[in-house]
Short mmCIF file of N, CA and C and ligand atoms in Angstrom, two decimals:
data_model
loop_
_atom_site.label_atom_id
_atom_site.label_comp_id
_atom_site.label_asym_id
_atom_site.label_seq_id
_atom_site.Cartn_x
_atom_site.Cartn_y
_atom_site.Cartn_z
N MET J 1023 -14.77 -21.67 18.50
CA MET J 1023 -14.84 -22.35 17.22
C MET J 1023 -15.60 -23.67 17.38
N SER J 1024 -16.54 -23.93 16.46
CA SER J 1024 -17.32 -25.16 16.61
C SER J 1024 -16.47 -26.38 16.25
N ARG J 1025 -16.86 -27.51 16.79
CA ARG J 1025 -16.17 -28.77 16.51
C ARG J 1025 -16.17 -29.06 15.00
N ARG J 1026 -17.33 -28.77 14.36
CA ARG J 1026 -17.47 -29.03 12.93
C ARG J 1026 -16.52 -28.14 12.10
N SER J 1027 -16.47 -26.88 12.47
CA SER J 1027 -15.60 -25.95 11.77
C SER J 1027 -14.12 -26.33 11.97
N LEU J 1028 -13.78 -26.72 13.19
CA LEU J 1028 -12.41 -27.14 13.47
C LEU J 1028 -12.05 -28.36 12.63
N ALA J 1029 -12.96 -29.35 12.58
CA ALA J 1029 -12.70 -30.57 11.80
C ALA J 1029 -12.50 -30.22 10.32
N HIS J 1030 -13.31 -29.30 9.82
CA HIS J 1030 -13.21 -28.87 8.41
C HIS J 1030 -11.83 -28.25 8.14
N HIS J 1031 -11.41 -27.35 9.01
CA HIS J 1031 -10.15 -26.64 8.77
C HIS J 1031 -8.94 -27.56 8.94
N ILE J 1032 -9.00 -28.45 9.91
CA ILE J 1032 -7.86 -29.34 10.14
C ILE J 1032 -7.61 -30.21 8.90
N ALA J 1033 -8.69 -30.54 8.17
CA ALA J 1033 -8.55 -31.39 6.99
C ALA J 1033 -7.96 -30.64 5.80
N SER J 1034 -7.90 -29.32 5.89
CA SER J 1034 -7.43 -28.54 4.75
C SER J 1034 -5.92 -28.68 4.57
N PRO J 1035 -5.47 -28.77 3.31
CA PRO J 1035 -4.02 -28.82 3.09
C PRO J 1035 -3.34 -27.50 3.48
N ARG J 1036 -4.14 -26.45 3.64
CA ARG J 1036 -3.57 -25.15 4.03
C ARG J 1036 -3.36 -25.04 5.53
N ALA J 1037 -3.84 -26.02 6.28
CA ALA J 1037 -3.82 -25.89 7.74
C ALA J 1037 -2.50 -26.36 8.34
N ILE J 1038 -2.05 -25.61 9.31
CA ILE J 1038 -0.94 -26.06 10.16
C ILE J 1038 -1.48 -26.07 11.59
N VAL J 1039 -1.44 -27.24 12.20
CA VAL J 1039 -2.00 -27.38 13.53
C VAL J 1039 -0.91 -27.83 14.49
N SER J 1040 -0.86 -27.20 15.63
CA SER J 1040 0.08 -27.62 16.66
C SER J 1040 -0.71 -27.83 17.95
N VAL J 1041 -0.37 -28.89 18.64
CA VAL J 1041 -1.15 -29.29 19.81
C VAL J 1041 -0.23 -29.51 21.01
N ALA J 1042 -0.66 -29.05 22.17
CA ALA J 1042 0.06 -29.36 23.41
C ALA J 1042 -0.74 -30.46 24.12
N VAL J 1043 -0.06 -31.54 24.45
CA VAL J 1043 -0.74 -32.70 25.03
C VAL J 1043 -0.47 -32.77 26.53
N ASP J 1044 -1.54 -33.02 27.28
CA ASP J 1044 -1.41 -33.29 28.70
C ASP J 1044 -1.19 -34.81 28.82
N ALA J 1045 0.06 -35.20 28.90
CA ALA J 1045 0.39 -36.63 28.84
C ALA J 1045 -0.17 -37.38 30.04
N GLU J 1046 -0.20 -36.70 31.18
CA GLU J 1046 -0.66 -37.38 32.41
C GLU J 1046 -2.12 -37.82 32.28
N HIS J 1047 -2.94 -36.95 31.63
CA HIS J 1047 -4.37 -37.26 31.53
C HIS J 1047 -4.77 -37.67 30.12
N SER J 1048 -3.80 -37.89 29.24
CA SER J 1048 -4.07 -38.26 27.84
C SER J 1048 -5.12 -37.33 27.23
N ASP J 1049 -4.87 -36.05 27.35
CA ASP J 1049 -5.84 -35.06 26.88
C ASP J 1049 -5.11 -33.93 26.16
N ILE J 1050 -5.89 -33.14 25.42
CA ILE J 1050 -5.31 -31.99 24.73
C ILE J 1050 -5.36 -30.79 25.66
N ALA J 1051 -4.20 -30.17 25.88
CA ALA J 1051 -4.14 -29.00 26.77
C ALA J 1051 -4.35 -27.71 25.99
N ALA J 1052 -3.94 -27.68 24.74
CA ALA J 1052 -4.04 -26.47 23.93
C ALA J 1052 -3.83 -26.81 22.47
N TYR J 1053 -4.39 -25.96 21.60
CA TYR J 1053 -4.12 -26.15 20.17
C TYR J 1053 -4.05 -24.79 19.50
N ILE J 1054 -3.40 -24.78 18.36
CA ILE J 1054 -3.37 -23.58 17.52
C ILE J 1054 -3.55 -24.03 16.08
N LEU J 1055 -4.30 -23.25 15.33
CA LEU J 1055 -4.55 -23.55 13.92
C LEU J 1055 -4.14 -22.34 13.08
N MET J 1056 -3.24 -22.56 12.17
CA MET J 1056 -2.80 -21.49 11.26
C MET J 1056 -3.17 -21.90 9.84
N LEU J 1057 -3.63 -20.95 9.03
CA LEU J 1057 -3.96 -21.22 7.63
C LEU J 1057 -2.96 -20.49 6.76
N SER J 1058 -2.33 -21.24 5.87
CA SER J 1058 -1.38 -20.61 4.96
C SER J 1058 -2.08 -20.32 3.63
N HIS J 1059 -1.60 -19.32 2.94
CA HIS J 1059 -2.23 -18.89 1.69
C HIS J 1059 -1.22 -19.00 0.56
N ALA J 1060 -1.58 -19.80 -0.46
CA ALA J 1060 -0.65 -19.96 -1.58
C ALA J 1060 -0.46 -18.63 -2.32
N GLN J 1061 -1.56 -17.91 -2.55
CA GLN J 1061 -1.46 -16.69 -3.35
C GLN J 1061 -1.27 -15.42 -2.52
N ARG J 1062 -1.42 -15.55 -1.23
CA ARG J 1062 -1.35 -14.32 -0.42
C ARG J 1062 -0.04 -14.28 0.34
N ARG J 1063 0.31 -13.10 0.73
CA ARG J 1063 1.60 -12.93 1.38
C ARG J 1063 1.60 -13.45 2.81
N ASP J 1064 0.48 -13.30 3.48
CA ASP J 1064 0.51 -13.50 4.92
C ASP J 1064 -0.23 -14.75 5.35
N ASP J 1065 0.30 -15.43 6.35
CA ASP J 1065 -0.40 -16.56 6.97
C ASP J 1065 -1.31 -16.03 8.07
N ARG J 1066 -2.39 -16.77 8.29
CA ARG J 1066 -3.39 -16.31 9.24
C ARG J 1066 -3.46 -17.24 10.45
N LEU J 1067 -3.29 -16.68 11.62
CA LEU J 1067 -3.51 -17.46 12.85
C LEU J 1067 -5.02 -17.49 13.08
N TYR J 1068 -5.61 -18.64 12.85
CA TYR J 1068 -7.07 -18.71 12.75
C TYR J 1068 -7.73 -19.03 14.08
N SER J 1069 -7.12 -19.87 14.86
CA SER J 1069 -7.76 -20.25 16.13
C SER J 1069 -6.71 -20.72 17.13
N LEU J 1070 -6.91 -20.33 18.36
CA LEU J 1070 -5.98 -20.68 19.44
C LEU J 1070 -6.79 -20.82 20.72
N ALA J 1071 -6.60 -21.91 21.42
CA ALA J 1071 -7.28 -22.05 22.72
C ALA J 1071 -6.47 -22.94 23.65
N VAL J 1072 -6.46 -22.54 24.90
CA VAL J 1072 -5.81 -23.32 25.96
C VAL J 1072 -6.92 -23.75 26.93
N ALA J 1073 -6.93 -25.02 27.30
CA ALA J 1073 -7.95 -25.51 28.24
C ALA J 1073 -7.84 -24.72 29.56
N PRO J 1074 -8.97 -24.37 30.16
CA PRO J 1074 -8.95 -23.52 31.37
C PRO J 1074 -7.96 -24.00 32.44
N THR J 1075 -7.83 -25.30 32.64
CA THR J 1075 -6.94 -25.80 33.69
C THR J 1075 -5.47 -25.66 33.32
N HIS J 1076 -5.17 -25.29 32.09
CA HIS J 1076 -3.78 -25.17 31.66
C HIS J 1076 -3.38 -23.72 31.35
N ARG J 1077 -4.28 -22.77 31.66
CA ARG J 1077 -3.97 -21.37 31.33
C ARG J 1077 -2.98 -20.75 32.29
N GLY J 1078 -2.34 -19.69 31.84
CA GLY J 1078 -1.42 -18.94 32.70
C GLY J 1078 -0.05 -19.59 32.84
N ARG J 1079 0.28 -20.51 31.95
CA ARG J 1079 1.59 -21.20 32.02
C ARG J 1079 2.42 -20.96 30.77
N GLY J 1080 1.97 -20.06 29.91
CA GLY J 1080 2.75 -19.73 28.71
C GLY J 1080 2.55 -20.67 27.55
N LEU J 1081 1.56 -21.55 27.63
CA LEU J 1081 1.36 -22.52 26.52
C LEU J 1081 1.00 -21.82 25.21
N ALA J 1082 0.13 -20.81 25.29
CA ALA J 1082 -0.29 -20.12 24.05
C ALA J 1082 0.91 -19.49 23.36
N GLY J 1083 1.78 -18.87 24.14
CA GLY J 1083 2.97 -18.26 23.56
C GLY J 1083 3.86 -19.28 22.88
N GLN J 1084 4.01 -20.44 23.51
CA GLN J 1084 4.84 -21.49 22.90
C GLN J 1084 4.25 -21.97 21.57
N LEU J 1085 2.92 -22.13 21.54
CA LEU J 1085 2.29 -22.59 20.29
C LEU J 1085 2.39 -21.52 19.21
N LEU J 1086 2.24 -20.26 19.61
CA LEU J 1086 2.37 -19.18 18.63
C LEU J 1086 3.78 -19.14 18.05
N GLN J 1087 4.76 -19.31 18.90
CA GLN J 1087 6.14 -19.28 18.42
C GLN J 1087 6.44 -20.47 17.51
N GLU J 1088 5.80 -21.60 17.81
CA GLU J 1088 5.94 -22.77 16.94
C GLU J 1088 5.37 -22.47 15.55
N CYS J 1089 4.22 -21.82 15.51
CA CYS J 1089 3.63 -21.45 14.23
C CYS J 1089 4.53 -20.49 13.46
N GLU J 1090 5.13 -19.56 14.17
CA GLU J 1090 6.05 -18.62 13.50
C GLU J 1090 7.20 -19.39 12.86
N ARG J 1091 7.69 -20.40 13.55
CA ARG J 1091 8.79 -21.21 12.99
C ARG J 1091 8.32 -21.96 11.75
N LEU J 1092 7.08 -22.45 11.76
CA LEU J 1092 6.59 -23.28 10.66
C LEU J 1092 6.11 -22.45 9.46
N SER J 1093 5.82 -21.19 9.68
CA SER J 1093 5.28 -20.35 8.61
C SER J 1093 6.39 -19.91 7.66
N HIS J 1094 6.07 -19.93 6.36
CA HIS J 1094 7.02 -19.43 5.37
C HIS J 1094 6.66 -18.03 4.89
N ALA J 1095 5.57 -17.49 5.40
CA ALA J 1095 5.10 -16.17 4.98
C ALA J 1095 5.89 -15.08 5.70
N PRO J 1096 5.97 -13.90 5.09
CA PRO J 1096 6.70 -12.81 5.76
C PRO J 1096 5.97 -12.25 6.97
N ASN J 1097 4.64 -12.34 6.93
CA ASN J 1097 3.84 -11.79 8.04
C ASN J 1097 2.81 -12.79 8.52
N LEU J 1098 2.47 -12.68 9.80
CA LEU J 1098 1.36 -13.44 10.36
C LEU J 1098 0.30 -12.44 10.81
N TYR J 1099 -0.97 -12.76 10.57
CA TYR J 1099 -2.01 -11.87 11.07
C TYR J 1099 -3.11 -12.66 11.73
N LEU J 1100 -3.91 -11.97 12.51
CA LEU J 1100 -5.01 -12.62 13.24
C LEU J 1100 -6.09 -11.58 13.53
N GLU J 1101 -7.28 -12.08 13.82
CA GLU J 1101 -8.35 -11.23 14.33
C GLU J 1101 -8.63 -11.64 15.78
N VAL J 1102 -8.91 -10.66 16.59
CA VAL J 1102 -9.23 -10.93 17.99
C VAL J 1102 -10.34 -9.98 18.44
N ARG J 1103 -11.23 -10.49 19.28
CA ARG J 1103 -12.31 -9.65 19.81
C ARG J 1103 -11.72 -8.49 20.61
N THR J 1104 -12.32 -7.32 20.46
CA THR J 1104 -11.77 -6.16 21.18
C THR J 1104 -11.95 -6.28 22.69
N ASP J 1105 -12.84 -7.19 23.14
CA ASP J 1105 -13.01 -7.37 24.59
C ASP J 1105 -12.15 -8.52 25.15
N ASN J 1106 -11.30 -9.10 24.32
CA ASN J 1106 -10.46 -10.22 24.80
C ASN J 1106 -9.09 -9.68 25.26
N ASP J 1107 -9.12 -9.04 26.42
CA ASP J 1107 -7.90 -8.37 26.92
C ASP J 1107 -6.74 -9.33 27.10
N THR J 1108 -7.02 -10.54 27.58
CA THR J 1108 -5.94 -11.52 27.83
C THR J 1108 -5.23 -11.86 26.53
N ALA J 1109 -6.02 -12.13 25.49
CA ALA J 1109 -5.41 -12.51 24.20
C ALA J 1109 -4.68 -11.33 23.58
N ILE J 1110 -5.28 -10.14 23.66
CA ILE J 1110 -4.63 -8.96 23.06
C ILE J 1110 -3.29 -8.70 23.74
N ALA J 1111 -3.27 -8.80 25.08
CA ALA J 1111 -2.01 -8.58 25.82
C ALA J 1111 -0.96 -9.62 25.41
N LEU J 1112 -1.39 -10.86 25.23
CA LEU J 1112 -0.47 -11.92 24.81
C LEU J 1112 0.12 -11.60 23.43
N TYR J 1113 -0.74 -11.24 22.50
CA TYR J 1113 -0.26 -10.95 21.14
C TYR J 1113 0.69 -9.74 21.13
N GLN J 1114 0.34 -8.72 21.93
CA GLN J 1114 1.24 -7.56 21.99
C GLN J 1114 2.59 -7.95 22.55
N ARG J 1115 2.56 -8.79 23.59
CA ARG J 1115 3.82 -9.24 24.21
C ARG J 1115 4.70 -9.96 23.21
N LEU J 1116 4.04 -10.68 22.28
CA LEU J 1116 4.80 -11.46 21.29
C LEU J 1116 5.11 -10.67 20.02
N GLY J 1117 4.80 -9.38 20.01
CA GLY J 1117 5.23 -8.53 18.91
C GLY J 1117 4.18 -8.24 17.85
N PHE J 1118 2.93 -8.66 18.08
CA PHE J 1118 1.86 -8.29 17.14
C PHE J 1118 1.44 -6.85 17.43
N ARG J 1119 1.07 -6.13 16.34
CA ARG J 1119 0.57 -4.77 16.52
C ARG J 1119 -0.75 -4.63 15.79
N GLU J 1120 -1.57 -3.71 16.29
CA GLU J 1120 -2.89 -3.50 15.68
C GLU J 1120 -2.72 -2.83 14.33
N THR J 1121 -3.42 -3.36 13.32
CA THR J 1121 -3.32 -2.77 11.99
C THR J 1121 -4.66 -2.29 11.46
N ALA J 1122 -5.75 -2.83 12.00
CA ALA J 1122 -7.08 -2.41 11.56
C ALA J 1122 -8.10 -2.83 12.60
N ARG J 1123 -9.31 -2.30 12.44
CA ARG J 1123 -10.42 -2.69 13.31
C ARG J 1123 -11.61 -3.02 12.42
N ARG J 1124 -12.23 -4.16 12.64
CA ARG J 1124 -13.39 -4.54 11.83
C ARG J 1124 -14.65 -4.39 12.67
N LYS J 1125 -15.53 -3.50 12.22
CA LYS J 1125 -16.76 -3.20 12.95
C LYS J 1125 -17.71 -4.39 12.92
N SER J 1126 -18.30 -4.73 14.05
CA SER J 1126 -19.34 -5.78 14.16
C SER J 1126 -18.92 -7.07 13.44
N TYR J 1127 -17.70 -7.47 13.67
CA TYR J 1127 -17.14 -8.63 12.97
C TYR J 1127 -17.72 -9.94 13.49
N TYR J 1128 -18.02 -9.97 14.78
CA TYR J 1128 -18.51 -11.21 15.39
C TYR J 1128 -20.04 -11.21 15.45
N GLN J 1129 -20.60 -12.42 15.59
CA GLN J 1129 -22.05 -12.58 15.54
C GLN J 1129 -22.78 -11.74 16.58
N ASP J 1130 -22.15 -11.52 17.74
CA ASP J 1130 -22.82 -10.73 18.77
C ASP J 1130 -22.58 -9.23 18.60
N GLY J 1131 -21.97 -8.83 17.48
CA GLY J 1131 -21.79 -7.41 17.19
C GLY J 1131 -20.46 -6.83 17.67
N MET J 1132 -19.67 -7.64 18.36
CA MET J 1132 -18.37 -7.16 18.85
C MET J 1132 -17.41 -6.88 17.69
N ASP J 1133 -16.62 -5.82 17.84
CA ASP J 1133 -15.60 -5.51 16.82
C ASP J 1133 -14.41 -6.47 16.94
N ALA J 1134 -13.64 -6.55 15.87
CA ALA J 1134 -12.38 -7.30 15.88
C ALA J 1134 -11.22 -6.35 15.67
N LEU J 1135 -10.13 -6.63 16.35
CA LEU J 1135 -8.86 -6.00 16.02
C LEU J 1135 -8.14 -6.93 15.07
N VAL J 1136 -7.56 -6.37 14.02
CA VAL J 1136 -6.68 -7.15 13.17
C VAL J 1136 -5.26 -6.84 13.64
N MET J 1137 -4.52 -7.88 13.98
CA MET J 1137 -3.15 -7.68 14.47
C MET J 1137 -2.19 -8.41 13.56
N ILE J 1138 -1.02 -7.82 13.37
CA ILE J 1138 -0.06 -8.39 12.42
C ILE J 1138 1.33 -8.40 13.04
N LYS J 1139 2.10 -9.39 12.64
CA LYS J 1139 3.50 -9.46 13.08
C LYS J 1139 4.37 -9.77 11.87
N SER J 1140 5.37 -8.95 11.67
CA SER J 1140 6.33 -9.22 10.62
C SER J 1140 7.37 -10.18 11.17
N LYS J 1141 7.63 -11.27 10.45
CA LYS J 1141 8.58 -12.25 10.99
C LYS J 1141 10.01 -11.77 10.92
N SER J 1142 10.22 -10.69 10.17
CA SER J 1142 11.60 -10.20 10.07
C SER J 1142 11.96 -9.27 11.23
N GLN J 1143 10.97 -8.90 12.04
CA GLN J 1143 11.26 -7.93 13.11
C GLN J 1143 11.98 -8.57 14.29
C1 COA M 2401 -5.91 -16.27 25.44
C2 COA M 2401 -5.32 -17.66 25.82
C3 COA M 2401 -5.08 -18.43 24.52
C4 COA M 2401 -4.01 -17.41 26.57
O1 COA M 2401 -3.42 -18.71 26.82
P1 COA M 2401 -2.38 -18.96 28.04
O2 COA M 2401 -1.56 -20.14 27.67
O3 COA M 2401 -3.11 -18.99 29.32
O4 COA M 2401 -1.48 -17.65 27.96
P2 COA M 2401 -0.43 -17.20 29.08
O5 COA M 2401 0.07 -18.36 29.86
O6 COA M 2401 0.53 -16.31 28.37
O7 COA M 2401 -1.31 -16.34 30.10
C5 COA M 2401 -1.98 -15.18 29.65
C6 COA M 2401 -2.52 -14.43 30.86
O8 COA M 2401 -3.57 -15.20 31.45
C7 COA M 2401 -3.68 -14.83 32.84
N1 COA M 2401 -3.68 -16.05 33.67
C8 COA M 2401 -2.77 -16.48 34.54
N2 COA M 2401 -3.15 -17.60 35.12
C9 COA M 2401 -4.35 -17.90 34.62
C10 COA M 2401 -5.26 -18.95 34.84
N3 COA M 2401 -5.01 -19.94 35.71
N4 COA M 2401 -6.40 -18.96 34.12
C11 COA M 2401 -6.67 -17.99 33.24
N5 COA M 2401 -5.84 -16.96 33.00
C12 COA M 2401 -4.69 -16.91 33.68
C13 COA M 2401 -2.51 -13.97 33.14
O9 COA M 2401 -2.97 -12.62 33.14
C14 COA M 2401 -1.55 -14.21 31.99
O10 COA M 2401 -0.77 -13.10 31.76
P3 COA M 2401 0.71 -13.01 32.46
O11 COA M 2401 1.63 -13.70 31.49
O12 COA M 2401 0.93 -11.55 32.58
O13 COA M 2401 0.66 -13.73 33.75
C15 COA M 2401 -6.28 -18.45 26.75
O14 COA M 2401 -6.66 -17.62 27.81
C16 COA M 2401 -7.53 -18.99 26.06
O15 COA M 2401 -7.54 -20.10 25.52
N6 COA M 2401 -8.62 -18.20 26.07
C17 COA M 2401 -9.88 -18.63 25.44
C18 COA M 2401 -9.77 -18.70 23.93
C19 COA M 2401 -9.22 -17.42 23.34
O16 COA M 2401 -9.54 -16.31 23.77
N7 COA M 2401 -8.39 -17.58 22.30
C20 COA M 2401 -7.81 -16.47 21.57
C21 COA M 2401 -8.76 -16.06 20.51
S1 COA M 2401 -8.06 -14.80 19.47
#
């Protein structure tokens, strides 16, 4: 996600952002951005990234669970590249399931999986 796009979304009243801070280095270790929809049923997990030096410690899962707590929607959904095995495995572990596939969704032609999680499950 570009810096400009991130700045735009963070300013939106629909955005819920959660950040993990590396206190020792006064830096951001990870962030998650969720967009809520007034008229739609489901909230969308729009962007999630963990800094390379902080990966493999469960930070993404913690941020996702925080978003689930903050969301008032019955379902959360997200799109993920079909070649992003690490992210897909993480989402499956946390209870997301594949609901659709979007052909050539990304600029380089890669497909997206649409994954959804019902908060009542
Ligand atoms: C996908 C991503 C958010 C996962 O974040 P994370 O906090 O590292 O997640 P986890 O700690 O649960 O680790 C996920 C897997 O990464 C692998 N991993 C372990 N150590 C790692 C390390 N040092 N560096 C990279 N990956 C590592 C492991 O396979 C781990 O799975 P495990 O729980 O079976 O060990 C992170 O890799 C990332 O930011 N990737 C780039 C952006 C991205 O793809 N975002 C998602 C877009 S939909």
